[in-house]
mmCIF file of C-alpha atoms in Angstrom:
data_model
loop_
_atom_site.group_PDB
_atom_site.id
_atom_site.type_symbol
_atom_site.label_atom_id
_atom_site.label_comp_id
_atom_site.label_asym_id
_atom_site.label_seq_id
_atom_site.Cartn_x
_atom_site.Cartn_y
_atom_site.Cartn_z
ATOM 1 C CA MET P 1 -19.801 4.200 5.373
ATOM 2 C CA ASP P 2 -19.606 2.026 8.379
ATOM 3 C CA ILE P 3 -15.944 1.056 7.659
ATOM 4 C CA ILE P 4 -13.451 0.920 10.450
ATOM 5 C CA ILE P 5 -9.789 1.383 9.996
ATOM 6 C CA ARG P 6 -7.712 -0.418 12.795
ATOM 7 C CA PRO P 7 -4.611 -2.523 13.270
ATOM 8 C CA ALA P 8 -4.863 -5.978 11.684
ATOM 9 C CA ALA P 9 -5.486 -8.725 14.242
ATOM 10 C CA PRO P 10 -3.392 -12.038 13.735
ATOM 11 C CA ASP P 11 -6.487 -13.975 12.686
ATOM 12 C CA GLU P 12 -7.082 -11.618 9.848
ATOM 13 C CA TYR P 13 -3.522 -11.908 8.562
ATOM 14 C CA GLU P 14 -4.406 -14.732 6.123
ATOM 15 C CA THR P 15 -7.613 -13.011 4.877
ATOM 16 C CA LEU P 16 -5.705 -9.752 4.193
ATOM 17 C CA GLY P 17 -2.888 -11.712 2.442
ATOM 18 C CA GLU P 18 -5.278 -13.308 0.041
ATOM 19 C CA ILE P 19 -7.120 -10.005 -0.590
ATOM 20 C CA THR P 20 -3.735 -8.217 -1.302
ATOM 21 C CA ALA P 21 -2.339 -11.088 -3.547
ATOM 22 C CA ARG P 22 -5.696 -11.326 -5.467
ATOM 23 C CA ALA P 23 -5.785 -7.536 -6.111
ATOM 24 C CA TYR P 24 -2.335 -7.466 -7.437
ATOM 25 C CA LEU P 25 -3.122 -10.556 -9.574
ATOM 26 C CA GLN P 26 -6.464 -9.312 -10.814
ATOM 27 C CA ASP P 27 -5.031 -5.910 -11.715
ATOM 28 C CA GLY P 28 -2.222 -7.471 -13.643
ATOM 29 C CA LEU P 29 0.472 -5.897 -11.401
ATOM 30 C CA LEU P 30 2.723 -8.855 -11.229
ATOM 31 C CA ASP P 31 5.065 -9.534 -14.197
ATOM 32 C CA PHE P 32 4.957 -13.300 -13.633
ATOM 33 C CA GLY P 33 1.371 -13.830 -12.618
ATOM 34 C CA ASP P 34 0.659 -16.791 -10.431
ATOM 35 C CA ASP P 35 4.438 -17.523 -10.616
ATOM 36 C CA ASP P 36 5.590 -14.223 -9.255
ATOM 37 C CA ALA P 37 7.824 -14.487 -6.331
ATOM 38 C CA TYR P 38 6.380 -11.189 -4.860
ATOM 39 C CA LEU P 39 3.075 -13.092 -4.201
ATOM 40 C CA GLY P 40 4.667 -14.638 -1.055
ATOM 41 C CA GLU P 41 5.503 -11.164 0.277
ATOM 42 C CA LEU P 42 2.031 -9.986 -0.473
ATOM 43 C CA ARG P 43 0.484 -12.983 1.399
ATOM 44 C CA ASN P 44 2.903 -12.799 4.385
ATOM 45 C CA VAL P 45 1.016 -10.289 6.499
ATOM 46 C CA ALA P 46 2.659 -11.795 9.705
ATOM 47 C CA LYS P 47 6.079 -10.838 8.436
ATOM 48 C CA ARG P 48 4.908 -7.331 7.606
ATOM 49 C CA ALA P 49 3.168 -6.821 10.956
ATOM 50 C CA ALA P 50 6.307 -7.835 12.878
ATOM 51 C CA ALA P 51 8.241 -5.063 11.105
ATOM 52 C CA ALA P 52 5.579 -2.378 10.478
ATOM 53 C CA GLU P 53 1.935 -1.547 11.268
ATOM 54 C CA VAL P 54 -0.681 -3.380 9.191
ATOM 55 C CA LEU P 55 -4.011 -1.630 8.977
ATOM 56 C CA VAL P 56 -7.306 -3.132 7.784
ATOM 57 C CA ALA P 57 -10.507 -1.743 6.752
ATOM 58 C CA VAL P 58 -13.317 -3.731 8.244
ATOM 59 C CA GLU P 59 -17.160 -3.703 7.971
ATOM 60 C CA ARG P 60 -18.934 -5.973 10.355
ATOM 61 C CA ASP P 61 -15.943 -8.200 10.925
ATOM 62 C CA ARG P 62 -15.401 -8.567 7.224
ATOM 63 C CA VAL P 63 -11.923 -7.498 6.108
ATOM 64 C CA LEU P 64 -12.109 -5.415 2.779
ATOM 65 C CA GLY P 65 -8.654 -4.226 2.439
ATOM 66 C CA GLY P 66 -5.411 -3.085 4.055
ATOM 67 C CA VAL P 67 -2.139 -1.253 3.877
ATOM 68 C CA THR P 68 1.209 -1.324 5.512
ATOM 69 C CA PHE P 69 2.438 1.672 7.249
ATOM 70 C CA VAL P 70 6.177 1.809 7.983
ATOM 71 C CA PRO P 71 7.231 4.678 10.362
ATOM 72 C CA ASP P 72 10.500 6.432 10.105
ATOM 73 C CA GLY P 73 13.443 4.023 9.867
ATOM 74 C CA GLY P 74 11.272 0.928 9.599
ATOM 75 C CA PRO P 75 12.822 -2.206 8.129
ATOM 76 C CA MET P 76 9.961 -2.605 5.708
ATOM 77 C CA ALA P 77 10.896 0.783 3.936
ATOM 78 C CA ASP P 78 11.923 0.860 0.300
ATOM 79 C CA ILE P 79 12.264 4.606 -0.414
ATOM 80 C CA ALA P 80 11.780 6.428 2.923
ATOM 81 C CA GLY P 81 14.702 8.674 4.118
ATOM 82 C CA PRO P 82 15.149 10.071 7.503
ATOM 83 C CA GLY P 83 12.164 11.868 8.809
ATOM 84 C CA GLU P 84 9.942 10.062 6.420
ATOM 85 C CA ALA P 85 7.272 7.180 6.899
ATOM 86 C CA GLU P 86 6.227 5.060 3.981
ATOM 87 C CA MET P 87 3.127 3.352 2.943
ATOM 88 C CA ARG P 88 3.183 -0.046 1.109
ATOM 89 C CA MET P 89 0.911 -2.838 -0.281
ATOM 90 C CA LEU P 90 -2.394 -0.903 -0.280
ATOM 91 C CA ALA P 91 -4.974 -3.300 -1.471
ATOM 92 C CA VAL P 92 -8.984 -3.372 -1.589
ATOM 93 C CA ASP P 93 -10.952 -6.387 -2.166
ATOM 94 C CA HIS P 94 -12.493 -6.154 -5.831
ATOM 95 C CA THR P 95 -15.976 -6.611 -4.393
ATOM 96 C CA ALA P 96 -15.616 -3.636 -2.149
ATOM 97 C CA ARG P 97 -14.037 -1.122 -4.404
ATOM 98 C CA GLY P 98 -15.597 2.260 -5.248
ATOM 99 C CA ARG P 99 -16.744 2.794 -1.713
ATOM 100 C CA GLY P 100 -13.872 5.034 -0.550
ATOM 101 C CA ILE P 101 -11.905 2.246 1.380
ATOM 102 C CA GLY P 102 -8.622 2.880 -0.435
ATOM 103 C CA GLU P 103 -8.822 6.547 0.289
ATOM 104 C CA ALA P 104 -9.661 5.856 4.068
ATOM 105 C CA LEU P 105 -6.621 3.692 4.373
ATOM 106 C CA VAL P 106 -4.488 6.168 2.798
ATOM 107 C CA ARG P 107 -5.863 8.860 5.222
ATOM 108 C CA ALA P 108 -5.117 6.542 8.122
ATOM 109 C CA CYS P 109 -1.494 6.407 7.075
ATOM 110 C CA VAL P 110 -1.331 10.143 6.782
ATOM 111 C CA GLU P 111 -2.742 10.565 10.249
ATOM 112 C CA ARG P 112 -0.201 8.107 11.653
ATOM 113 C CA ALA P 113 2.691 9.896 9.980
ATOM 114 C CA ARG P 114 1.551 13.126 11.362
ATOM 115 C CA ALA P 115 1.359 11.730 14.786
ATOM 116 C CA VAL P 116 4.891 10.571 14.753
ATOM 117 C CA PRO P 117 7.194 13.247 16.251
ATOM 118 C CA GLY P 118 9.784 14.565 13.702
ATOM 119 C CA GLN P 119 8.044 13.001 10.759
ATOM 120 C CA ARG P 120 8.329 15.430 7.848
ATOM 121 C CA GLY P 121 6.788 13.321 4.986
ATOM 122 C CA LEU P 122 5.143 10.212 3.841
ATOM 123 C CA VAL P 123 6.273 8.513 0.717
ATOM 124 C CA LEU P 124 5.045 5.598 -1.409
ATOM 125 C CA SER P 125 5.797 3.603 -4.601
ATOM 126 C CA THR P 126 3.146 2.738 -7.205
ATOM 127 C CA GLN P 127 3.068 1.177 -10.518
ATOM 128 C CA ARG P 128 2.318 3.292 -13.728
ATOM 129 C CA SER P 129 -0.968 1.428 -14.343
ATOM 130 C CA MET P 130 -2.512 2.292 -10.776
ATOM 131 C CA HIS P 131 -4.515 5.214 -12.093
ATOM 132 C CA THR P 132 -7.194 5.061 -9.534
ATOM 133 C CA ALA P 133 -4.617 5.013 -6.710
ATOM 134 C CA HIS P 134 -2.772 7.952 -8.367
ATOM 135 C CA ARG P 135 -5.999 9.996 -8.178
ATOM 136 C CA ILE P 136 -6.449 9.215 -4.455
ATOM 137 C CA TYR P 137 -2.829 10.218 -3.754
ATOM 138 C CA GLU P 138 -3.053 13.510 -5.729
ATOM 139 C CA ARG P 139 -6.477 14.367 -4.160
ATOM 140 C CA LEU P 140 -4.937 13.914 -0.673
ATOM 141 C CA GLY P 141 -2.091 16.366 -1.447
ATOM 142 C CA PHE P 142 0.701 13.843 -2.519
ATOM 143 C CA THR P 143 2.992 14.991 -5.435
ATOM 144 C CA ARG P 144 5.006 13.058 -7.806
ATOM 145 C CA SER P 145 8.732 12.867 -6.947
ATOM 146 C CA PRO P 146 10.124 11.351 -10.144
ATOM 147 C CA ASP P 147 13.775 11.741 -8.975
ATOM 148 C CA ARG P 148 13.056 8.886 -6.601
ATOM 149 C CA ASP P 149 11.450 6.551 -9.193
ATOM 150 C CA TRP P 150 13.204 3.174 -8.940
ATOM 151 C CA ASN P 151 13.323 -0.368 -10.303
ATOM 152 C CA PRO P 152 12.986 -3.117 -7.771
ATOM 153 C CA LEU P 153 14.096 -5.610 -10.361
ATOM 154 C CA PRO P 154 16.832 -4.101 -12.280
ATOM 155 C CA HIS P 155 17.129 -7.084 -14.605
ATOM 156 C CA LEU P 156 13.588 -6.173 -15.889
ATOM 157 C CA ASP P 157 14.067 -2.785 -17.818
ATOM 158 C CA ASP P 158 10.319 -2.070 -18.008
ATOM 159 C CA LEU P 159 9.571 -2.179 -14.220
ATOM 160 C CA THR P 160 10.050 1.417 -12.963
ATOM 161 C CA LEU P 161 7.995 2.178 -9.849
ATOM 162 C CA LEU P 162 6.693 5.783 -9.656
ATOM 163 C CA THR P 163 6.993 7.537 -6.306
ATOM 164 C CA TYR P 164 4.787 10.166 -4.548
ATOM 165 C CA GLN P 165 5.474 12.119 -1.524
ATOM 166 C CA LEU P 166 3.446 14.147 0.893
ATOM 167 C CA THR P 167 4.967 16.871 3.114
ATOM 168 C CA LEU P 168 3.603 16.748 6.583
#
């Protein structure tokens, strides 16, 4: 696999934003489809990059996917506590799936978390239906942390995000 994982360049933000939005839409992960307010967040890679580290998977200058890595205490963190990094918005273009790109992006986040002095864990939230992602997390040593499961939209009773953690 000639895939390179590296920080996203500003001229790649729009492409990665569209890949992320399409992945969430095509996988049925947004309760309100094309009208879901979260689409704006998924597309706004520049905002993420200003507050965290956005990584891309690239093959011959083609962006295939990306992930947001939030170091300890970063403003983009949803569930990370002291001494924990967080991984968010993992997405791989549908045409590039099945090639190990998602796993490579997760591994890059694990490496970054281990490189931060004092980090003791890496955490993430995921939806119940993301079975392929769950297998990747579990294969890499993440364990479920159901005591941290949460609902980002409390007015929607059926939207509970599952959480995973990796002890570093």
